[in-house]
Coordinates of C-alpha atoms and ligand atoms in Angstrom, one line a residue:
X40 CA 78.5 -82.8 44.2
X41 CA 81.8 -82.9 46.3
X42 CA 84.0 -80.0 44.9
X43 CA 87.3 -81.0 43.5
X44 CA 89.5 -78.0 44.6
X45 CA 91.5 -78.6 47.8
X46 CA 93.2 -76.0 49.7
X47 CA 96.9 -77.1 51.4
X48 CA 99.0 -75.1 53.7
X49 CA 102.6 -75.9 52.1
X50 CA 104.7 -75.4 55.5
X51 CA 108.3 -77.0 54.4
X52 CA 110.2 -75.7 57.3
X53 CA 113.9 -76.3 57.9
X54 CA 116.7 -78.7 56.6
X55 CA 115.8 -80.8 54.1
X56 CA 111.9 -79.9 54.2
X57 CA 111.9 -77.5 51.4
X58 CA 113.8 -79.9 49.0
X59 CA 111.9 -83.0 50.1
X60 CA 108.5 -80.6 49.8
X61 CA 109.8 -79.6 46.1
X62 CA 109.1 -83.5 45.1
X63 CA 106.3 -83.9 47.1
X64 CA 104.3 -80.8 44.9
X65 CA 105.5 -82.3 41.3
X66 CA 104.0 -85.5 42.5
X67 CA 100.8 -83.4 43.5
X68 CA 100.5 -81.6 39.9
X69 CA 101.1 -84.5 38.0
X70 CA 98.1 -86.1 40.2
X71 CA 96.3 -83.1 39.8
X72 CA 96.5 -83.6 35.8
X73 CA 95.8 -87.1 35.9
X74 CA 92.8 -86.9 38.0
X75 CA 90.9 -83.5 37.3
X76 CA 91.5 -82.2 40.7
X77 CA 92.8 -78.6 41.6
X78 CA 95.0 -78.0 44.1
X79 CA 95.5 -74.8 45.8
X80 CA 98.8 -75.2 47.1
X81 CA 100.2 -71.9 49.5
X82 CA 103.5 -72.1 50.9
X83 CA 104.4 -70.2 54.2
X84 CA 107.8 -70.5 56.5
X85 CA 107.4 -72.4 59.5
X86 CA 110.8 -73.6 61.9
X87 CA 113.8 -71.4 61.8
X88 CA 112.6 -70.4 58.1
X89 CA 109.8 -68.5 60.1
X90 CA 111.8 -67.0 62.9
X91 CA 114.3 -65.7 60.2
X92 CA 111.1 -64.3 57.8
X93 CA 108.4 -63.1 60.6
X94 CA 110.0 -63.7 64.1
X95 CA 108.3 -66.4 65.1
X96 CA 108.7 -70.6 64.5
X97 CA 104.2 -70.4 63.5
X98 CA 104.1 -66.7 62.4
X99 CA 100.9 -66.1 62.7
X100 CA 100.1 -65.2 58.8
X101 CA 101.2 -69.0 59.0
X102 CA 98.9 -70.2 61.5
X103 CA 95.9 -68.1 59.5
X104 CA 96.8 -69.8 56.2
X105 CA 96.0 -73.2 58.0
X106 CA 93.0 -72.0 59.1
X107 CA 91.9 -70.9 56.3
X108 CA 93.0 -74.6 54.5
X109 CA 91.4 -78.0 54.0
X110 CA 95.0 -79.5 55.0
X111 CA 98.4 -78.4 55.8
X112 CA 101.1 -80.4 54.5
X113 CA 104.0 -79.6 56.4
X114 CA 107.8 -80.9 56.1
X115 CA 110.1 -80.7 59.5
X116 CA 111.4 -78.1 61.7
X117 CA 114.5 -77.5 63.9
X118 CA 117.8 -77.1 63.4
X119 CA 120.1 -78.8 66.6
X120 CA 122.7 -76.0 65.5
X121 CA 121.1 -73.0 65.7
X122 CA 121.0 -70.7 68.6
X123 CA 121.0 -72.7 71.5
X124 CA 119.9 -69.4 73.4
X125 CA 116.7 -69.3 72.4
X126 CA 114.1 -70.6 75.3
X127 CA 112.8 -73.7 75.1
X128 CA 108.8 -72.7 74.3
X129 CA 110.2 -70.8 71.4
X130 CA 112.1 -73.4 69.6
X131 CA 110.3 -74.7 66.8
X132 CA 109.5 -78.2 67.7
X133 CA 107.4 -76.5 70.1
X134 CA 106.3 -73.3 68.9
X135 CA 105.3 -74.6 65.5
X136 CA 104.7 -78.1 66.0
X137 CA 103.0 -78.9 69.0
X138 CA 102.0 -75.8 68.7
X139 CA 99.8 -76.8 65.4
X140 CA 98.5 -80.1 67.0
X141 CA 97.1 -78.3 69.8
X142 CA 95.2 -75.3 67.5
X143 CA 93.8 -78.2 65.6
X144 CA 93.1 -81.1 68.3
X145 CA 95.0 -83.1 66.6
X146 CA 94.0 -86.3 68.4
X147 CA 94.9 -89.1 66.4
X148 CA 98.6 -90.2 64.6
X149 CA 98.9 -92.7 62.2
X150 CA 102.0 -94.5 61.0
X151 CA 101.6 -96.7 57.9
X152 CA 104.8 -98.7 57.8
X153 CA 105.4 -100.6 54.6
X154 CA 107.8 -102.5 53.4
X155 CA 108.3 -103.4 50.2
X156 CA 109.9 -106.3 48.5
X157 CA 112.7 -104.7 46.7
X158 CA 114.2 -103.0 50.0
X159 CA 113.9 -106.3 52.2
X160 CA 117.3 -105.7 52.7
X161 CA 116.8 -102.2 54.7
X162 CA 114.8 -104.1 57.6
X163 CA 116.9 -105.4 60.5
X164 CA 114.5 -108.5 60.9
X165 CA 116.2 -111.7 59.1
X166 CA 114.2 -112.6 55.5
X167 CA 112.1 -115.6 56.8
X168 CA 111.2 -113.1 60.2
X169 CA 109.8 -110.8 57.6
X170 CA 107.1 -113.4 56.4
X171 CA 104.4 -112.5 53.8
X172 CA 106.0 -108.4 54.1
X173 CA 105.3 -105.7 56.4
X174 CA 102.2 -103.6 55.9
X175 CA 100.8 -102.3 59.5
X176 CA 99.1 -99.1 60.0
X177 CA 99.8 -97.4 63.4
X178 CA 97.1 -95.6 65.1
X179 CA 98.3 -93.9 67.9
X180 CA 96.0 -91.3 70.8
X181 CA 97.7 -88.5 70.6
X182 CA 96.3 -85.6 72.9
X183 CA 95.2 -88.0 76.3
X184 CA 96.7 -90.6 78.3
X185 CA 99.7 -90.3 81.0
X186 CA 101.6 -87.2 78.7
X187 CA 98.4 -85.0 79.8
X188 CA 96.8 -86.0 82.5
X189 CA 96.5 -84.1 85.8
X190 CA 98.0 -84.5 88.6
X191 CA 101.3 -84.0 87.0
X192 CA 104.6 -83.1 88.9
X193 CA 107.4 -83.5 91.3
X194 CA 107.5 -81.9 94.7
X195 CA 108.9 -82.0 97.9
X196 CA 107.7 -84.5 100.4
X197 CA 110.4 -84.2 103.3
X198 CA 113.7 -85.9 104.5
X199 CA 115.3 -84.6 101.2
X200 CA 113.0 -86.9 99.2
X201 CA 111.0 -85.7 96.1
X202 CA 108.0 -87.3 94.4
X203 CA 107.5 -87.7 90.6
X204 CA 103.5 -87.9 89.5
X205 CA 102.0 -88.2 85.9
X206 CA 98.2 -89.2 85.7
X207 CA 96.9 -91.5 83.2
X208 CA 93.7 -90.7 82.1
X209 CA 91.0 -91.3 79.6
X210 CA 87.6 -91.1 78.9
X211 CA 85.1 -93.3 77.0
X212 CA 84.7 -90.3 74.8
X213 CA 88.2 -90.2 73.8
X214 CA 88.4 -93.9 73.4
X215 CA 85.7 -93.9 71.5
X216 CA 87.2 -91.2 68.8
X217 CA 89.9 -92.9 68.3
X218 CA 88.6 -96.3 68.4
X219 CA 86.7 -95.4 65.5
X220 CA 89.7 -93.7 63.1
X221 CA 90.9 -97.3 63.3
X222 CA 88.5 -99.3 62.5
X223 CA 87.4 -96.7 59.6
X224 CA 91.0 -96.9 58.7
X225 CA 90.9 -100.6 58.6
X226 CA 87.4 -100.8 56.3
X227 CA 89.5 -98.3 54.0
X228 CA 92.8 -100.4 53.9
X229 CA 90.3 -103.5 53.0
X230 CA 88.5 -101.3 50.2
X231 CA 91.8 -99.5 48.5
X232 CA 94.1 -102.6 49.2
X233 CA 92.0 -105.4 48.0
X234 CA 93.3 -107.4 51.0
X235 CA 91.4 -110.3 53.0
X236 CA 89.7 -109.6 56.0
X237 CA 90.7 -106.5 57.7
X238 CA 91.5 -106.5 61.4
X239 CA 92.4 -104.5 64.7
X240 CA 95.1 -105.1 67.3
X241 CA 93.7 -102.8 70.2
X242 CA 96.8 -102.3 72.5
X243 CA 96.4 -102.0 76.2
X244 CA 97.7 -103.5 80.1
X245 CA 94.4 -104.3 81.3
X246 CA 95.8 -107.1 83.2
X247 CA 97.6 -104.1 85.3
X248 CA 96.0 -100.7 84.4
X249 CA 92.2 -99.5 85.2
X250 CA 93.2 -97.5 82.0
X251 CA 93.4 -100.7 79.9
X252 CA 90.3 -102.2 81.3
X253 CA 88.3 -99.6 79.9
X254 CA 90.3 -99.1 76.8
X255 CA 89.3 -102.8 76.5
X256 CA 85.9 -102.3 77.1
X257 CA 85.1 -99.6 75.0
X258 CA 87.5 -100.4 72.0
X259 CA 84.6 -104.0 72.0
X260 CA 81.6 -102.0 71.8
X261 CA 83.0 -99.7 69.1
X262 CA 84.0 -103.2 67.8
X263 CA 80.4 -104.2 67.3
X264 CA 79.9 -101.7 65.0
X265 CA 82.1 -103.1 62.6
X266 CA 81.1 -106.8 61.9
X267 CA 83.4 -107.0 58.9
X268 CA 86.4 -105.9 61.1
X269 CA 88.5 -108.7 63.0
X270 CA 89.2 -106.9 66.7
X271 CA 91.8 -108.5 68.7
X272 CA 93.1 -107.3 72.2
X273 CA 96.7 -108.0 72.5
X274 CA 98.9 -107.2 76.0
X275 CA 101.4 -104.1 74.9
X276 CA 104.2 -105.9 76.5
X277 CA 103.4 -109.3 74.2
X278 CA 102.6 -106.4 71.5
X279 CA 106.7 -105.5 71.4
X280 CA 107.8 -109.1 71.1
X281 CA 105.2 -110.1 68.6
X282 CA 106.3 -106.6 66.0
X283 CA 109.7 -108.4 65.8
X284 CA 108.7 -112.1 65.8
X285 CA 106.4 -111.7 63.3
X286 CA 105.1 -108.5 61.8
X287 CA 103.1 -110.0 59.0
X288 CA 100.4 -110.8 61.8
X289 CA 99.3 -107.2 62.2
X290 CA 97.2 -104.7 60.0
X291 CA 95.9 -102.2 62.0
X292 CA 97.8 -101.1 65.4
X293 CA 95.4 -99.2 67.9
X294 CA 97.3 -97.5 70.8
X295 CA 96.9 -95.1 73.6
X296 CA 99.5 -92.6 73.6
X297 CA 102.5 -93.7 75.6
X298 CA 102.3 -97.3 73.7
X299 CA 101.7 -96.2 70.8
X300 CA 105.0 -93.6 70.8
X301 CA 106.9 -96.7 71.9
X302 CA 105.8 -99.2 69.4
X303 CA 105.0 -96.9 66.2
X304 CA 108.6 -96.5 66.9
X305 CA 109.6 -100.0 66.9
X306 CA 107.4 -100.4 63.9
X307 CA 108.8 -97.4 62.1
X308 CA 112.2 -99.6 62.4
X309 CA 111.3 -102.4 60.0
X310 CA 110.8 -99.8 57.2
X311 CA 114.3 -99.5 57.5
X312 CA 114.6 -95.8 56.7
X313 CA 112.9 -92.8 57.8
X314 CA 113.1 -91.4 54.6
X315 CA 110.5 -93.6 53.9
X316 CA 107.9 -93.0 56.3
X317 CA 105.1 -90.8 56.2
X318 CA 102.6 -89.8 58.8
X319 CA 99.0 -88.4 59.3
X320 CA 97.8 -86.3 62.3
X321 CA 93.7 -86.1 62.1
X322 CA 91.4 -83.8 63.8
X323 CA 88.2 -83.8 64.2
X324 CA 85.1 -84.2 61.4
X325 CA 84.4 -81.0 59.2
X326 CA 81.1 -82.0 57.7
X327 CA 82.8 -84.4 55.4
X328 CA 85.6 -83.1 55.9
X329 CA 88.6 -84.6 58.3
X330 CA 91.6 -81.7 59.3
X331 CA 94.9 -83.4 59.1
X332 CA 98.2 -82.3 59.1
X333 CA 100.9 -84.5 57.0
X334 CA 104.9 -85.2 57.9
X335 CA 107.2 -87.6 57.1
X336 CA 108.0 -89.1 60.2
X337 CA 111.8 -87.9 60.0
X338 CA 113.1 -84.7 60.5
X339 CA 115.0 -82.5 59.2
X340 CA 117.9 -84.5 58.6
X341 CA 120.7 -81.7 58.9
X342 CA 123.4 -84.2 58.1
X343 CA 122.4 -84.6 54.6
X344 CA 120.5 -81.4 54.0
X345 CA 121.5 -79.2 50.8
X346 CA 123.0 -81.7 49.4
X347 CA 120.1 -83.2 47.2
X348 CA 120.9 -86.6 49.0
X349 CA 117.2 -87.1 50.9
X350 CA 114.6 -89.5 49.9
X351 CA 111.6 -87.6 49.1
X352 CA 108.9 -91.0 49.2
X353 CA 108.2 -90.2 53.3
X354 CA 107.1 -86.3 51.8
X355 CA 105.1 -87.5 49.0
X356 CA 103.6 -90.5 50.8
X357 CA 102.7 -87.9 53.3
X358 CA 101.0 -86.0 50.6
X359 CA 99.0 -89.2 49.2
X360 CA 97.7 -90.0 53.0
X361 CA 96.7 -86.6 52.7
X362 CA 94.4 -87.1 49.4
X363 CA 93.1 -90.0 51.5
X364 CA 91.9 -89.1 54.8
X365 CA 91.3 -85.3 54.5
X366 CA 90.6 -85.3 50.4
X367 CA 88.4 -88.9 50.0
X368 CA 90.2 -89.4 46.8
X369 CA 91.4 -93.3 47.3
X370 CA 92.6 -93.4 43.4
X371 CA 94.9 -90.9 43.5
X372 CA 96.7 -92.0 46.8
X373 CA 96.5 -95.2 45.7
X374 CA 98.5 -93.9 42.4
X375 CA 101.1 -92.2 44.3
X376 CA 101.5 -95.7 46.5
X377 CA 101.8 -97.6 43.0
X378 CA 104.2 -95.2 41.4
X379 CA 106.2 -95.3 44.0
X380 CA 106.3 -98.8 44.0
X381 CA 106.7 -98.7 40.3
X382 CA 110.0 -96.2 41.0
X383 CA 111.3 -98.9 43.4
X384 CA 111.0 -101.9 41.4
X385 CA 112.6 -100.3 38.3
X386 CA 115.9 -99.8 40.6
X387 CA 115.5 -96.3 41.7
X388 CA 117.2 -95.6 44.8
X389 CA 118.5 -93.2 47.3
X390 CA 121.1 -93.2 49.1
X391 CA 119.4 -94.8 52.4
X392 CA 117.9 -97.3 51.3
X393 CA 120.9 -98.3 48.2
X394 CA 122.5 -101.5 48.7
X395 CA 125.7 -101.6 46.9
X396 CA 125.6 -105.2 46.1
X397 CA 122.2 -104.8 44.1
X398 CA 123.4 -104.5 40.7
X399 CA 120.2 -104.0 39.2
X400 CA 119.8 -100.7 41.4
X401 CA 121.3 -97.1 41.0
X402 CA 121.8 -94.6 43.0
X403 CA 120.5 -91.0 42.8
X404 CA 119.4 -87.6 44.4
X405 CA 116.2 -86.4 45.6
X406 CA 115.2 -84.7 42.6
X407 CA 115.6 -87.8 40.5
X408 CA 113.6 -90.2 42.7
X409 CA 110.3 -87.3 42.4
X410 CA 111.1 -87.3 39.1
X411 CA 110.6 -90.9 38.8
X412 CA 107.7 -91.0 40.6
X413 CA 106.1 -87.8 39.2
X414 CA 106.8 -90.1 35.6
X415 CA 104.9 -92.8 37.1
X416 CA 102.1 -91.3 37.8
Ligands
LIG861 P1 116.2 -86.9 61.7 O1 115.0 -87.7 61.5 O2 116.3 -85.5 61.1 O3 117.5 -87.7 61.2 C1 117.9 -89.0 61.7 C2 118.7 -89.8 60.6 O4 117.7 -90.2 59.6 C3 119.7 -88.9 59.9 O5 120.8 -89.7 59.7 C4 119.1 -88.4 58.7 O6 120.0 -88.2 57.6 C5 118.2 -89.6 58.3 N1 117.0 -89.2 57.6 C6 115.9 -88.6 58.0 N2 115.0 -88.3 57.0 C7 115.6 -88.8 55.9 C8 115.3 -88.8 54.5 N3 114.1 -88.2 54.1 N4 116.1 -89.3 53.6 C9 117.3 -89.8 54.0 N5 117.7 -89.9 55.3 C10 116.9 -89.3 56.2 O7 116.5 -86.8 63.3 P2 117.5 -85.9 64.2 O8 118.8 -85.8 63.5 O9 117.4 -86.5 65.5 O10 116.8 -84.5 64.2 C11 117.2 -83.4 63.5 C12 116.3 -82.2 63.7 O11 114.9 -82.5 63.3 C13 116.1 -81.9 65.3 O12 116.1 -80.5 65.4 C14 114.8 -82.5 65.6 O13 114.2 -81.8 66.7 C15 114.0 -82.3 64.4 N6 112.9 -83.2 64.2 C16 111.8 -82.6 63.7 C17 110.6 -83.4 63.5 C18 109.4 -82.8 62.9 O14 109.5 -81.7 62.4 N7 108.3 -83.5 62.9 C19 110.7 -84.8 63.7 C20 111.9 -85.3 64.2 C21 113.0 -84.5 64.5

């Protein structure tokens, strides 16, 4: 029998990490009650709030508690504002986060942009370009592709000239990994969702790129082994027009890297807020076990921070993609999805996504939205 106790690496970092992080763990327990599970939640500093505590933005106690843990949940890191002395390889974006993706292989990222009916009026697409809603899940490559392949540089080649190279590369094996995280993704979205029949949008330029051509290739055969999946192949540059003409087409969004950092971007956009976007960054199979490491998509939001203005639901949707890729435990993400649904519809909102001519909708701090949510589970 599949044990019921999880451990999490609680890394909240800088700005407003800890205070989103606070709402994210009340959500957590009050799952945990609901559902007979035990977490094992462990907090560590990460960012600035590990440079100040151990010298380092991934101290390395840190870096052992995720080792040691099923998942790390983590919050944001950096701080524009602080010490603009400190080199580049030590700031925290880099020594903690890439940092993390890289101990881990964290190869795959996915975005699940949602958008619900109640904040229609956050998303800069006109109502009838909205259609049926927004409700596309992002899978983008994250450790291949032109930002790591080899050659890669500039250099001097005479007559005061100088030559910029990156490499785009990939291998069936990569494509392959990641081929399959989608279409999983997209038999899970079917199951927990109840929706009609799933499908795939596999991005590519094979009408330019070698790259694309076997992206294509290999993203069909994986394809095959998913009969109940719909696969289409669509061109990344028709890709960018067709996420503002009509979103409601897509379910499942399957990228290389560069594309799919440009369009789970352009996605991210018709959510409205960041403070409503989470994320999921998945390693590789542990037994039944899948690594990940959870963010909101945001940082850390230095203009609001300490002031209990942030929206918390990007955190503790983060926290409910973690009970459902690294944990298998579809109810309970699915009751975090519903209660925050359920904290929407009864008028519950932040300050980013409060519109002032809503009358049926107030206004309120971080700590009130978990607590809404936390009450709705
Ligand atoms: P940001 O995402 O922190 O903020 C952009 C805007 O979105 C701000 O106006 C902010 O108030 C708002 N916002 C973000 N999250 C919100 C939330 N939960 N609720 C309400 N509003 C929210 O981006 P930035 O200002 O460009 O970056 C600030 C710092 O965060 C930088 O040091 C950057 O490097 C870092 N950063 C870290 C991560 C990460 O840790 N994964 C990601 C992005 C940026």
């Amino acid at each position: 029998m599949r044990s019921n106790t999880f451990n999490v690496a609680v890394l909240a970092g800088d700005g407003i990490g800890p205070e989103v992080m606070r709402e994210a763990i009340k959500v957590l327990r009050a799952v945990e009650k609901k559902f007979s599970l035990n977490f094992k939640l462990t907090e560590a500093p990460v960012g600035w709030a590990g440079i100040d505590a151990a010298g380092q933005a991934l101290p390395d106690a840190t870096l052992a508690l995720c080792k040691q843990s099923d998942a790390i949940l983590f919050g944001s890191v950096g701080l524009p504002d602080r010490d603009p002395t400190i080199p580049k390889d030590q700031r925290p974006e880099r020594a903690a986060l890439l940092r993390l993706r890289r101990e881990f292989e964290l190869f795959a990222n996915l975005r699940p942009v949602a958008l619900q009916k109640e904040l229609a009026h956050t998303c800069p697409l006109a109502k009838e370009r909205q259609g049926n809603g927004v409700d596309i899940l992002v899978i983008r490559e994250l450790t291949g592709g032109l930002y790591f392949g080899k050659p890669k540089a500039i250099e001097d080649i005479g007559n005061g000239q100088r030559r910029a190279t990156d490499t785009m590369v990939y291998t069936t094996s990569e494509i392959e990994r990641i081929a399959h995280v989608a279409f999983r993704a997209a038999d899970g979205r079917q199951k927990t969702a109840g929706k009609g029949k799933a499908k795939v949008t596999s991005i590519d330029k094979a009408n330019v790129l070698e790259n694309g051509i076997l992206w294509r290739e290999v993203v069909t055969k994986v394809g095959k082994e998913y009969p109940g999946i719909e696969l289409e192949h669509m061109l990344v540059d028709n890709a960018a027009m067709q996420l503002m003409l009509k979103p409601s087409q897509f379910d499942v969004l399957l990228c290389e890297n560069m594309f799919g950092d440009i369009l789970s971007d352009e996605a991210a956009a018709l959510a409205g807020s960041l403070g409503m976007l989470p994320s999921a960054s998945l390693g590789a199979t542990r037994g039944e076990q899948v690594f990940g490491l959870y963010e909101p998509a945001g940082g850390t939001a230095p203009d609001i921070a300490g002031k209990g203005l942030a929206n918390p639901i990007a955190q503790i949707l983060s926290a409910a993609l973690m009970l459902l890729y690294s944990f298998k435990q579809p109810e309970s993400h699915n009751a975090i999805i519903a209660a925050v649904s359920k904290a929407i519809a009864a008028g519950n909102r932040t300050g980013d996504i409060f519109n002032p001519i809503d009358d049926a909708t107030k206004k309120i701090g971080t700590t009130e939205m978990g607590d809404a949510i936390a009450a709705a589970i």
